[in-house]
XYZ file of C-alpha atoms in Angstrom:
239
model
C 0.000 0.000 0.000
C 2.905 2.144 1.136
C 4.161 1.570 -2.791
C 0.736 2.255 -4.170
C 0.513 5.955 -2.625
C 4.028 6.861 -3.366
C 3.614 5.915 -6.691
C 0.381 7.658 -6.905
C 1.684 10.848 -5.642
C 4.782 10.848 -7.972
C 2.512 10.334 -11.207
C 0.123 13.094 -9.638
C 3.124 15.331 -9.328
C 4.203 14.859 -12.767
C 0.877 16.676 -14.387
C 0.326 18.934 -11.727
C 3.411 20.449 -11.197
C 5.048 21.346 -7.670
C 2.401 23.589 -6.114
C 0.305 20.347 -5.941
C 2.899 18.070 -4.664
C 3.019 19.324 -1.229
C -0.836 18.695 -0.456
C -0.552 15.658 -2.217
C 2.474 14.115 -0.537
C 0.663 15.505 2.811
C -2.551 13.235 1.378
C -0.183 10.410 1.053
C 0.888 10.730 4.872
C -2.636 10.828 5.690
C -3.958 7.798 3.794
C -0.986 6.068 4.915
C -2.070 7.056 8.686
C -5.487 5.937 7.865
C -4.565 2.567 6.228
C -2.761 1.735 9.142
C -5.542 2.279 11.738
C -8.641 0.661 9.170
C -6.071 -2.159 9.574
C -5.931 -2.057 13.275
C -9.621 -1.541 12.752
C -9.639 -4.584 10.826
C -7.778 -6.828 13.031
C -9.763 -6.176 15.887
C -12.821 -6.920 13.959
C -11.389 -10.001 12.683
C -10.074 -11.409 16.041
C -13.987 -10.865 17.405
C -15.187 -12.687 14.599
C -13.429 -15.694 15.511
C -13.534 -15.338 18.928
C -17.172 -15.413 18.376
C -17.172 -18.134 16.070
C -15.162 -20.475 18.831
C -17.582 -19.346 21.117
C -20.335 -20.878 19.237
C -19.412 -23.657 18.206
C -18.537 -24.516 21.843
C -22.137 -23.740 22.729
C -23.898 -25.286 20.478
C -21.052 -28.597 20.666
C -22.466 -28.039 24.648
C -25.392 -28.205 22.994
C -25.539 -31.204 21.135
C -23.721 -32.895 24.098
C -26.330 -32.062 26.789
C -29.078 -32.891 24.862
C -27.563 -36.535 23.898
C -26.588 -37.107 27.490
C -30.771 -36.696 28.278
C -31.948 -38.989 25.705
C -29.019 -41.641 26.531
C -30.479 -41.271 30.621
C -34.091 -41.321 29.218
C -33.227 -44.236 26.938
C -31.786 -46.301 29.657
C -34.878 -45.473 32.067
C -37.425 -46.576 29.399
C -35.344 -49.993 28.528
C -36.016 -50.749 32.598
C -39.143 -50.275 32.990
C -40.311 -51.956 29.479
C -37.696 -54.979 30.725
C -39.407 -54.776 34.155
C -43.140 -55.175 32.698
C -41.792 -57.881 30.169
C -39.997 -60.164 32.843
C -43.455 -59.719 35.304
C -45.399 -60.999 32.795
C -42.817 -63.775 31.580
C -43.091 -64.678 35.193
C -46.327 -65.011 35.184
C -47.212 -66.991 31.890
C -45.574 -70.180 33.684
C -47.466 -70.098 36.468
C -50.658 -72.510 36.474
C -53.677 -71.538 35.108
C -51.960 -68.214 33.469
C -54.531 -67.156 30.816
C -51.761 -66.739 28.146
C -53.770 -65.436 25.694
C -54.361 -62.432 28.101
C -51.005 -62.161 28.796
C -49.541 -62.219 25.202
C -52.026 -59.159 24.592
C -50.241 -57.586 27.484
C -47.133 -58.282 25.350
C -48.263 -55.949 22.586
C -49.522 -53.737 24.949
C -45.862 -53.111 25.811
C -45.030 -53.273 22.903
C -47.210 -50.613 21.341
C -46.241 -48.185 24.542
C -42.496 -48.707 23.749
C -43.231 -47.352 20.412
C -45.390 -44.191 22.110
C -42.521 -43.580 24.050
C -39.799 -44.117 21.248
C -42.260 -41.361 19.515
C -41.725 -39.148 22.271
C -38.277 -39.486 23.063
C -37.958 -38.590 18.689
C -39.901 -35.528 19.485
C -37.755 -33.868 22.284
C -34.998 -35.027 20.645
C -36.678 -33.138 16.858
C -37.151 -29.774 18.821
C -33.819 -29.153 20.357
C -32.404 -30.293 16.974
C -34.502 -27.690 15.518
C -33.326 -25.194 17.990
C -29.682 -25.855 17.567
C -30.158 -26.077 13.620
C -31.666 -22.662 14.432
C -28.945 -20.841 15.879
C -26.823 -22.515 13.921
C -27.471 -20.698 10.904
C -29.026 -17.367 12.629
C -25.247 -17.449 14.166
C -23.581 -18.283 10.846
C -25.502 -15.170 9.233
C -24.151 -13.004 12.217
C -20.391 -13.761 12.006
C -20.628 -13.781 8.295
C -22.113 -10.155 8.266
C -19.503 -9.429 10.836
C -16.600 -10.898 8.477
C -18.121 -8.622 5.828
C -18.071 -5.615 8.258
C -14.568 -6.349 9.015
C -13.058 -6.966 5.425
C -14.705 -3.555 4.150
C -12.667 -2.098 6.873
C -9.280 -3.500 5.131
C -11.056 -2.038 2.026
C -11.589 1.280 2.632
C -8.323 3.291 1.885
C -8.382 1.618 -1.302
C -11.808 2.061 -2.360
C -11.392 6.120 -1.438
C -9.297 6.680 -4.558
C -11.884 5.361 -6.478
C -14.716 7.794 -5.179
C -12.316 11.040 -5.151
C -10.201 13.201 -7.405
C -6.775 13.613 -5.340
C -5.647 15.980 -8.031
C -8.568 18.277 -7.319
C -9.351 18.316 -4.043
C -6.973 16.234 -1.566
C -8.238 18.078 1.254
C -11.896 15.910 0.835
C -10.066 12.898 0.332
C -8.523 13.376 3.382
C -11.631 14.285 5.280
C -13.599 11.103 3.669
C -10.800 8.942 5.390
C -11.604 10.915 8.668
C -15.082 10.876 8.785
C -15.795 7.179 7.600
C -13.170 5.804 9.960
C -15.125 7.560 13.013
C -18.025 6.385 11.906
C -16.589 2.666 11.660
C -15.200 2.942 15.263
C -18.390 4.311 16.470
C -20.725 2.123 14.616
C -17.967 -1.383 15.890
C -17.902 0.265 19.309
C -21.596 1.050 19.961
C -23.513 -1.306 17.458
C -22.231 -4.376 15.645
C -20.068 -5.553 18.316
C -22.264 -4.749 21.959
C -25.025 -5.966 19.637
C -23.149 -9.617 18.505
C -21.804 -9.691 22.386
C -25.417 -9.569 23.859
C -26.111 -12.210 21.694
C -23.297 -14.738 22.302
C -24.429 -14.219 25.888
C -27.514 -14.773 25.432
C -26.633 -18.136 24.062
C -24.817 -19.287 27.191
C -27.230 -17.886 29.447
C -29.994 -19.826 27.524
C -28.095 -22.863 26.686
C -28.632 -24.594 30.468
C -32.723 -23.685 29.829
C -32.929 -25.435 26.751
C -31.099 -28.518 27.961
C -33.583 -28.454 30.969
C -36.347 -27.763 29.177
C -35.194 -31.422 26.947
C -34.887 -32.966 29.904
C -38.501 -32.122 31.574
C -39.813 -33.279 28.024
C -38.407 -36.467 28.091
C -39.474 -37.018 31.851
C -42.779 -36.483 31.055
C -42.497 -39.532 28.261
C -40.818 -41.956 31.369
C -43.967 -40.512 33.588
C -46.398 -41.254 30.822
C -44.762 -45.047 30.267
C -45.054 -45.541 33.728
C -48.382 -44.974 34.318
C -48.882 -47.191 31.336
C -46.992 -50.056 32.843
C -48.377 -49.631 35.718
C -51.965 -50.384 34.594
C -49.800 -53.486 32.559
C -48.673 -54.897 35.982
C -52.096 -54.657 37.706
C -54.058 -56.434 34.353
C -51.143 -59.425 34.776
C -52.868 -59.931 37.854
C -56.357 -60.415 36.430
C -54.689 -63.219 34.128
């Protein structure tokens, strides 16, 4: 860049003639000053982004994890009490007068309620997946806007000799580069980044609700079995 602007002002010299070469070799200074800082800008910007993007991925990994670890404990609690039921009435088929015809309907009666609850377990399991899939990509569309933010940062000394005539008015050149880089600080400082930060936080603070809020659902499918099993175990009695 350093190159760029010294060339710049050298062929700007050359039709211009000297009175122009001082203002424009102070313009050079000053885009040179300014490309340094929309660089700084940029850095910072870009070390956010991935901090952010770390961050997510952790949560959402958290997540994932969380959510499996609830369906693995719910899984196991539904295999007992379906292996429970099934060994009660295996128990009692052998006895003496057993009506097994009763207690073979029993049998699909289990059956059909490990399926219910196999249905439920898919449907806690469907809404935290759509939640995560969720954030995923509402996440993905934040740091992606934020990348953009940040590369037009890296872009902007650049793109100001495109929109100006150095020749004819340095001065406004100079006071583009001034005015859009406050405006990028202020807009980093007080929008886009308090703004992404408030969400990240968000995620973490909600993370341990949704997790709950899994596990509560996939109670209420053992709770449900249960009580189904339990009316199981009293009928075995009747055969």
């Amino acid at each position: 860049m350093k190159l760029f602007v010294a060339l710049l002002c050298v062929a700007l010299a050359a039709v211009t003639g000297v009175s122009a070469q001082t203002s424009l070799g102070e313009l050079a200074e000053i885009v040179e000053q300014y490309r340094v800082r929309f660089d700084e800008l940029h850095e910072d910007k870009d070390s956010f982004v991935r901090l952010a993007r770390t961050l997510i991925r952790a949560e959402l990994k958290g997540l994932n994890e969380a959510t499996l670890a609830n369906l693995g404990n719910a899984r196991e609690d539904i295999d007992d009490i379906l292996t429970e039921t099934r060994e009660a009435i295996a128990a009692a088929i052998i006895l003496p007068n057993a009506n097994e015809q009763c207690l073979l309907a029993l049998v699909d009666t289990v059956i059909a309620q490990g399926r219910v609850a196999g249905d439920g377990m898919s449907t806690c399991a469907a809404d935290k997946i759509a939640i995560k899939e969720g954030l995923g990509d509402e996440f993905r569309e934040l740091t992606n806007t934020l990348q953009r933010i940040s590369q037009a940062a890296a872009e902007y000394t650049m793109y100001s000799f495109a929109i100006h005539n150095s020749v004819a008015d340095p001065a406004d050149h100079a006071d583009w580069l001034e005015r859009n880089y406050n405006t990028q600080v202020e807009f980093w400082d007080n929008v886009a980044r308090p703004e992404a930060q408030e969400d990240l936080d968000n995620l973490e603070i909600n993370r341990p609700a949704l997790v709950e809020e899994n596990r509560v659902c996939l109670a209420g499918v053992i709770t449900r079995l249960n009580t189904a099993m339990q009316n199981v175990r009293v009928q075995i009695n009747g055969c």
